[in-house]
Short mmCIF file of C-alpha atoms in Angstrom, two decimals:
data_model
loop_
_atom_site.label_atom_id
_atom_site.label_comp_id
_atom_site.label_asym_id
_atom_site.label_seq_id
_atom_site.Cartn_x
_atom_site.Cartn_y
_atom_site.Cartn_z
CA UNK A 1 -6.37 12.28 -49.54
CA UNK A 2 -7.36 10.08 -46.65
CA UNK A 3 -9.58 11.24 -44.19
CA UNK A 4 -10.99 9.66 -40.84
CA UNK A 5 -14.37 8.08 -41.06
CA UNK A 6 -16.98 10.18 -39.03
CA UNK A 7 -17.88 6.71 -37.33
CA UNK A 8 -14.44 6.87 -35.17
CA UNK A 9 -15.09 10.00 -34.33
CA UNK A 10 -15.91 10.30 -30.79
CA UNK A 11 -18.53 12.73 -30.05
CA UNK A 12 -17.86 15.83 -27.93
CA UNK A 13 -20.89 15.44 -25.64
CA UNK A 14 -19.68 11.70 -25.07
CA UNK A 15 -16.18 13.64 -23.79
CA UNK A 16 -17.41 15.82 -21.93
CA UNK A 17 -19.65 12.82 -20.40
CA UNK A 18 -16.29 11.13 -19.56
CA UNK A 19 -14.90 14.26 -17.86
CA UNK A 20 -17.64 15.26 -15.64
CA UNK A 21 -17.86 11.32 -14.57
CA UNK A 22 -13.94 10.86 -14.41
CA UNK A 23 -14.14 14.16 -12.25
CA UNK A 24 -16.52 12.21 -10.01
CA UNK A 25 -14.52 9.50 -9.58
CA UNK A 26 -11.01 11.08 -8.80
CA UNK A 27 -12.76 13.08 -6.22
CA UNK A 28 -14.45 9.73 -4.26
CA UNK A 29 -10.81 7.99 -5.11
CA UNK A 30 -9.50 10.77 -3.10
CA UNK A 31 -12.33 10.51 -0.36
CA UNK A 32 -11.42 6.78 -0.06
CA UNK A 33 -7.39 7.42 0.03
CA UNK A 34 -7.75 9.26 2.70
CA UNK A 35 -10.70 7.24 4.77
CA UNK A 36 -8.26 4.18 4.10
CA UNK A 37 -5.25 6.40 5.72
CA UNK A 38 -7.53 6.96 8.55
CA UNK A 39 -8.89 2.89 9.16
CA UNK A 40 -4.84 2.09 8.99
CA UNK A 41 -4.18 4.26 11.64
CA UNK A 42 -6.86 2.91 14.29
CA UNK A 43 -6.31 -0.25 13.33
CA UNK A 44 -2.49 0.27 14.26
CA UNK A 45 -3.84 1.96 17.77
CA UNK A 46 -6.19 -0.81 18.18
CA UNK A 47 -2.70 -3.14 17.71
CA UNK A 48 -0.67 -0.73 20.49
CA UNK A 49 -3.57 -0.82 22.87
CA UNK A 50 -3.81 -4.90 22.66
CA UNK A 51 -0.04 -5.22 23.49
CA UNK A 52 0.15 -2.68 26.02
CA UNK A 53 -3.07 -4.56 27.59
CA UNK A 54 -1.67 -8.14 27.34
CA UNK A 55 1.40 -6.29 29.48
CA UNK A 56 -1.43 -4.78 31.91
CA UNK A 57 -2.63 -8.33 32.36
CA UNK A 58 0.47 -9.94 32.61
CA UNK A 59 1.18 -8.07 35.43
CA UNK A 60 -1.59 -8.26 37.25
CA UNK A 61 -1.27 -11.91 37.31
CA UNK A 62 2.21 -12.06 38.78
CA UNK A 63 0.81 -9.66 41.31
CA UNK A 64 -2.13 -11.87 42.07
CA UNK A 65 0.05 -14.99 42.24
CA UNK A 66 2.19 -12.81 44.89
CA UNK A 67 -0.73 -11.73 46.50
CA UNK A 68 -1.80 -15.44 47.30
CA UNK A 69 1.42 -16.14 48.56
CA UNK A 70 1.46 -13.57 51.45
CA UNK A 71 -2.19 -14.87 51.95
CA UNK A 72 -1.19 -18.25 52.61
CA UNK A 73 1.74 -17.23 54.95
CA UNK A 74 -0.75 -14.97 56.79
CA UNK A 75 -3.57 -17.80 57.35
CA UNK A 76 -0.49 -19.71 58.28
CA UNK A 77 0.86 -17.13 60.94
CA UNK A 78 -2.95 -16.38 61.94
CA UNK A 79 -3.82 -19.99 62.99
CA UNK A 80 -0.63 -20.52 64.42
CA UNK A 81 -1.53 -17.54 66.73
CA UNK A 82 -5.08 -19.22 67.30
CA UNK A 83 -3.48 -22.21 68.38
CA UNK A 84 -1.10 -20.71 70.82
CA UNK A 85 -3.54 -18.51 72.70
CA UNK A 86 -3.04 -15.44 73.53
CA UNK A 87 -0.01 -16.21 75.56
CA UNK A 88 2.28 -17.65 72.46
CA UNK A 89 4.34 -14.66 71.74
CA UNK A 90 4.69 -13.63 75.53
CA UNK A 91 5.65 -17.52 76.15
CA UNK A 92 8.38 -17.07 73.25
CA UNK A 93 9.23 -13.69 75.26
CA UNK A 94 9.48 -15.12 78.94
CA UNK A 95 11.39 -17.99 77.43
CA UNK A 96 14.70 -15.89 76.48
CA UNK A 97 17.46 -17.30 79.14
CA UNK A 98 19.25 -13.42 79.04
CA UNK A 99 18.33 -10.24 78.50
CA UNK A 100 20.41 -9.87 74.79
CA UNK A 101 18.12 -12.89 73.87
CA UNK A 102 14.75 -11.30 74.82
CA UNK A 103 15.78 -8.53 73.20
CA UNK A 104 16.85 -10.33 70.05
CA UNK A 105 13.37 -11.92 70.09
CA UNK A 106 11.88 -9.03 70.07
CA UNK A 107 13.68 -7.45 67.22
CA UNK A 108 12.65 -10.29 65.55
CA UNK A 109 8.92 -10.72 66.40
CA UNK A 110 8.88 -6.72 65.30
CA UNK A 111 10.60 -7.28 61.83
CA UNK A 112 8.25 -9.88 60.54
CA UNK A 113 5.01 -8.28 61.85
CA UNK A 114 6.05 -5.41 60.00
CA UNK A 115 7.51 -7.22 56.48
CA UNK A 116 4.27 -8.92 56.64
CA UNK A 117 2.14 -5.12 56.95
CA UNK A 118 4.15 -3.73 54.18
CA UNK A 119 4.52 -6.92 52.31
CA UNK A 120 0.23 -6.91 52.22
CA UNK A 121 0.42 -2.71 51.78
CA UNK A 122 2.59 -3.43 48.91
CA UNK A 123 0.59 -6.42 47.13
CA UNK A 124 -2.57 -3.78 47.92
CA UNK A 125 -0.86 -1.23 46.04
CA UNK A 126 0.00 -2.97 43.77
CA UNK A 127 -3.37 -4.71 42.81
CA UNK A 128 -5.16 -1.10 43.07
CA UNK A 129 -2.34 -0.28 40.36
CA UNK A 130 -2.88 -3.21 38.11
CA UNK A 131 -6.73 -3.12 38.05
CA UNK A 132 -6.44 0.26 37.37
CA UNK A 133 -4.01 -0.09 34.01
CA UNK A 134 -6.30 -2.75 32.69
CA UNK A 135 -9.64 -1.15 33.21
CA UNK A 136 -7.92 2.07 31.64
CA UNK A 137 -6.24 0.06 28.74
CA UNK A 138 -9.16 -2.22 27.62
CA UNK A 139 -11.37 0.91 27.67
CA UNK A 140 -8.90 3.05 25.22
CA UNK A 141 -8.89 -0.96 23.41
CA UNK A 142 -12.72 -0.67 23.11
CA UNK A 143 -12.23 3.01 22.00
CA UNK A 144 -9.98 1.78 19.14
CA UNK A 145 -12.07 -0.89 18.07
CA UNK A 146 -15.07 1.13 17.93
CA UNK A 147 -12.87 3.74 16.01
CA UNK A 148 -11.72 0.37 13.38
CA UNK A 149 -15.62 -0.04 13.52
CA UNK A 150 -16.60 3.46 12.58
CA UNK A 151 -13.78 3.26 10.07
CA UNK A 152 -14.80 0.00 8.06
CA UNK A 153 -18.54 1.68 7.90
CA UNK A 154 -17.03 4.79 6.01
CA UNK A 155 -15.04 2.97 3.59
CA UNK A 156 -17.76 0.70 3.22
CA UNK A 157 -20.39 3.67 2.50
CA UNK A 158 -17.44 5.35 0.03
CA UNK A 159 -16.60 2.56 -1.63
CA UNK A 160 -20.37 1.71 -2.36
CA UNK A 161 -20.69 5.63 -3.67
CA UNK A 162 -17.44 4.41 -6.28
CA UNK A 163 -18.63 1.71 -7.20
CA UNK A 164 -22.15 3.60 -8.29
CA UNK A 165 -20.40 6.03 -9.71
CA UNK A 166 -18.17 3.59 -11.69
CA UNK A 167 -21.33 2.33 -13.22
CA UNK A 168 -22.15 5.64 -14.89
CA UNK A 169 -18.75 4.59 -17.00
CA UNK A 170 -20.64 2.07 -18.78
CA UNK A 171 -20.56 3.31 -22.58
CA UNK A 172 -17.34 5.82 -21.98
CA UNK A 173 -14.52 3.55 -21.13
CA UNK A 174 -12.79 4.09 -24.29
CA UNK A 175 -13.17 7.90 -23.94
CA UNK A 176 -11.56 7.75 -20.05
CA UNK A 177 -9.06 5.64 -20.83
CA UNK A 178 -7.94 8.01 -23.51
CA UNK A 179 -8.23 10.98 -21.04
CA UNK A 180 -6.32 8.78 -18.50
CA UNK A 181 -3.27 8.15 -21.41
CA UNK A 182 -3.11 11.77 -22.01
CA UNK A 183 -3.12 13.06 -18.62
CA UNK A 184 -0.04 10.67 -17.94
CA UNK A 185 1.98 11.05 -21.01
CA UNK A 186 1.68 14.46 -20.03
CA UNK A 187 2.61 14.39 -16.53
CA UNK A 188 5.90 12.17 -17.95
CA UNK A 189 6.54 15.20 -20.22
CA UNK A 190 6.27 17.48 -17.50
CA UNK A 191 8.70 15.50 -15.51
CA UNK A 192 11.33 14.88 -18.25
CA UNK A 193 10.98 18.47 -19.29
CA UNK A 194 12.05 19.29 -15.04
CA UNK A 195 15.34 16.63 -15.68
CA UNK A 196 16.21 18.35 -18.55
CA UNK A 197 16.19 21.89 -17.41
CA UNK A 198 17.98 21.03 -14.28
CA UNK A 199 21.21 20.53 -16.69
CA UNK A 200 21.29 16.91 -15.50
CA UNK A 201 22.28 17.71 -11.99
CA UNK A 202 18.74 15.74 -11.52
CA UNK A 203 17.32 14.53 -8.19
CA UNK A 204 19.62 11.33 -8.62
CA UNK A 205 22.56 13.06 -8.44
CA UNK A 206 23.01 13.74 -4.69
CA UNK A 207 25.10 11.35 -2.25
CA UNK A 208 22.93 9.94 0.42
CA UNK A 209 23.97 7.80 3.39
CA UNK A 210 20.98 5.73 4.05
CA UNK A 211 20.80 2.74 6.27
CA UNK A 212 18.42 0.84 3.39
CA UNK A 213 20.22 -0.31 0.12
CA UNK A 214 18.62 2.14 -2.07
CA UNK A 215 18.68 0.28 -5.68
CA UNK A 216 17.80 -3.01 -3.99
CA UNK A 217 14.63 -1.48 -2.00
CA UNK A 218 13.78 0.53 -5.71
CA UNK A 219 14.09 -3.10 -7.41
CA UNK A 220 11.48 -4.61 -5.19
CA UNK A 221 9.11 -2.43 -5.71
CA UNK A 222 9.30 -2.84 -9.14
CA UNK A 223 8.45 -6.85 -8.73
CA UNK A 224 5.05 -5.48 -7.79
CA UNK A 225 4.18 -3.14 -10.44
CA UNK A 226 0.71 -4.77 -11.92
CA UNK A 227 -0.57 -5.93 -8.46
CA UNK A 228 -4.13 -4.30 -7.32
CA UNK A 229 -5.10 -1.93 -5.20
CA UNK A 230 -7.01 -3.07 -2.08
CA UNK A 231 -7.79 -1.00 0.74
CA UNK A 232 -5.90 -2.29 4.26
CA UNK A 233 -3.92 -4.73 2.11
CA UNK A 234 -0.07 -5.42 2.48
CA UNK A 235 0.91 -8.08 -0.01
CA UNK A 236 1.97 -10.31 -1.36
CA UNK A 237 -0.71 -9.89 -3.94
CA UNK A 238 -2.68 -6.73 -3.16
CA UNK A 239 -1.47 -3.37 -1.28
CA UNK A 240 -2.71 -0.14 0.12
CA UNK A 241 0.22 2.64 -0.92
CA UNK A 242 1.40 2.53 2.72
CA UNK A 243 1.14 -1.48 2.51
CA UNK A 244 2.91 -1.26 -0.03
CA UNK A 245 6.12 0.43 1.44
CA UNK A 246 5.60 -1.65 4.60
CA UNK A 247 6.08 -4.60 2.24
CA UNK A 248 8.68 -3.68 0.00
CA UNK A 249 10.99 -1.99 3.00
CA UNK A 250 10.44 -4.87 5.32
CA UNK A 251 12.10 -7.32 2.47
CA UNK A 252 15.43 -5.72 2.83
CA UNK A 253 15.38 -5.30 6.62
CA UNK A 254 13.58 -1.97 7.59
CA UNK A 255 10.21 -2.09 9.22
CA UNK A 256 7.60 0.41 8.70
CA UNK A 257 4.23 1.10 10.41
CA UNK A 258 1.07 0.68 8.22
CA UNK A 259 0.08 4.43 7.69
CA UNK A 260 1.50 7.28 5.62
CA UNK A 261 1.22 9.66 8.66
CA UNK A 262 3.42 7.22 10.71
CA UNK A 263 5.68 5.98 8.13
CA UNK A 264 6.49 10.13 7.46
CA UNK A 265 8.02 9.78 11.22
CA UNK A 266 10.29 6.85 10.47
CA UNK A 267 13.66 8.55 8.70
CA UNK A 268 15.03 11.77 8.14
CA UNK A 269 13.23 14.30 6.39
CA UNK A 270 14.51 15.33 3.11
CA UNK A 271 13.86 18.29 0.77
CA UNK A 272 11.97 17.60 -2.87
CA UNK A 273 15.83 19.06 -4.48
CA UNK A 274 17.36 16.30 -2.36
CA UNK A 275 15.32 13.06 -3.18
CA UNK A 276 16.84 9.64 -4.01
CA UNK A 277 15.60 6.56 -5.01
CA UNK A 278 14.03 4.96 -2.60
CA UNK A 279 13.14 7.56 -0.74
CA UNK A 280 9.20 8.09 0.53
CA UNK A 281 7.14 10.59 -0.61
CA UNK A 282 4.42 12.10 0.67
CA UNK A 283 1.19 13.63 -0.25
CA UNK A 284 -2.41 14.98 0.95
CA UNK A 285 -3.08 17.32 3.99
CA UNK A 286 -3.60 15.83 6.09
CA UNK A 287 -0.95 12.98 4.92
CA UNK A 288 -3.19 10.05 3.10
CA UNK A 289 -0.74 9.01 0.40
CA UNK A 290 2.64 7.44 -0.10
CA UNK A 291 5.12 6.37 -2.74
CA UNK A 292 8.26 5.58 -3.45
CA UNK A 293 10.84 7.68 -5.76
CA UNK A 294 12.68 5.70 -8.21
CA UNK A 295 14.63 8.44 -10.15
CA UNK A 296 13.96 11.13 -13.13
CA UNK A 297 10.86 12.29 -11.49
CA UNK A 298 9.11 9.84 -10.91
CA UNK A 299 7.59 7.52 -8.49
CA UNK A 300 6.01 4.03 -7.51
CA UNK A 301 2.53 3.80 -5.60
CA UNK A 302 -0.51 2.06 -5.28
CA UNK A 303 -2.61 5.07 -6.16
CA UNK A 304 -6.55 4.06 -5.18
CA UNK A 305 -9.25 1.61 -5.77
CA UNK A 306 -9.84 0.17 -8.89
CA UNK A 307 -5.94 0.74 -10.24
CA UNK A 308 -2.70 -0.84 -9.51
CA UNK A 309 0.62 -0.45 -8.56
CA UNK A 310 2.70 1.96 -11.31
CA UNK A 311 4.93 4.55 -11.76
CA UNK A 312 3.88 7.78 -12.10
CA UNK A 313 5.05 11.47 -12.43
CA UNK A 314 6.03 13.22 -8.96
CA UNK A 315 4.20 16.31 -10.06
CA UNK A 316 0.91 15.93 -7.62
CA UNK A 317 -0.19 19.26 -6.37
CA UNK A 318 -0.63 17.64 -2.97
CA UNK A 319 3.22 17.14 -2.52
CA UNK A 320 3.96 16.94 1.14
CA UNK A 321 7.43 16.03 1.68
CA UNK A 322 9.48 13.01 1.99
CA UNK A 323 11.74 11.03 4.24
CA UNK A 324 14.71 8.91 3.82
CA UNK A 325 14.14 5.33 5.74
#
């Protein structure tokens, strides 16, 4: 009878090593997830503030370059005036051979007097209004960079916790990656068990109108299954799980923003019993992870630091809905 040699044997204290550390390092994977979410957000703020202030400025120069013009036609009408005397407009005036002439004059002398004190009330105004939307959007710009700023520090101070705890791995990678194998084959069982019950009326199984072709959008996620995780990063070659979808959607014409809690906003919200394949799914509360479903219960993602994009069992505990792009 054949036996197993003690020597393969790993040890239960080693195990329960692994555990404890794996524990560790799912729990600063999810502190990360969600800082990421957060630094994706500001930095698409930061993005809307720039724009909007480019507008600001834009504007304000066309006023400026208006301004100048009634400036110049003022100095213009102001030195003519000087070089009349004081008697110019009453010489105009006196001039008129009839009284419908003077009168005409008059009119006239009135009307531009007061286009010019509205033009200059308007340019005023406007100027007032300009310097006003600049100052206000370069401040909430300086807000959003300090906010980007802030961000970058945390993930900085989280990922430098990871990586120290990663460290404590040294000796047990065997043991987590045995622990990591069992924990998905048994979220796949989980799921195919779900397909099964549901007498094959599975998730797939539901018409859905969608304005994205739903087996192309599935395929191209697929090309990408392998590629690293990397915080802020939206391909070719490394994605954050909403850079990911930003990616993969934007190849067959939809464009998403780069953040779970935005990209939740951009289609119609659909129940968990109604999902298709190439829907997005949500998770975290508040919202700081996103996949794709691709069909029998499960979905693609690029989960966290130090893993890649796969395909994984839709059976997180964190579940917060989905939405149909």
């Amino acid at each position: 009878m054949c036996t197993a040699a003690p020597a393969m044997a790993v040890p239960q204290s080693k195990l329960d090593q692994a555990r404890t550390v794996k524990a560790q390092i799912d729990r600063l994977d999810n502190r990360v997830e969600y800082a990421a979410e957060r630094y994706n957000v500001a930095s698409s703020r930061h993005a809307a503030l720039a724009v909007k202030q480019r507008r600001a400025a834009a504007r304000f120069t066309k006023v400026k370059k208006r301004q100048q013009v009634v400036q110049r036609h003022l100095r213009v009408r102001a030195t003519s005036m000087y070089r009349q005397g004081p008697m110019g407009f009453l010489d105009v005036l006196l001039g008129a051979q009839s009284f419908e002439e003077f009168s005409a004059t008059w009119d006239l002398l009135k009307d531009l007097n007061t286009d010019d004190a509205e033009a200059v009330a308007e340019l005023k105004t406007l100027r007032a209004e300009a310097k006003k939307a600049r100052a206000d959007l370069t401040r909430q710009e300086r807000a959003a960079a300090r906010q980007v700023a802030i961000m970058r520090a945390n993930r900085r101070s989280i990922e430098s916790q990871l990586a120290e705890r990663k460290a404590k791995l040294s000796g047990l990678e065997a043991e987590i990656a045995r622990l990591d194998a069992a924990e998905e084959a048994a979220r796949r069982a989980r799921a195919a068990s779900f397909v099964s019950n549901s007498g094959g009326a599975n998730f797939d199984s539901f018409p859905a109108p969608t304005r994205a072709p739903r087996s192309e959008v599935v395929d191209v996620a697929k090309r990408y299954l392998g590629a690293p995780y990397v915080w802020g990063a939206a391909g070719p070659n490394s994605f954050d799980c909403s850079g990911l979808m930003m990616f993969v959607y934007r190849q067959v014409g939809v464009s998403l923003p780069h953040s779970s809690r935005a990209q939740i906003g951009s289609g119609e919200r659909v129940s968990r019993g109604d999902l298709q394949p190439g829907d997005l799914v949500f998770f975290g509360s508040p919202i700081h992870h996103v996949g794709m479903y691709v069909g029998g219960g499960m979905y693609i993602h690029a989960p966290h630091s130090g893993d890649v994009v796969k395909i994984s069992a839709l059976d997180r505990g964190d579940y917060a809905g989905a939405c149909r792009p």
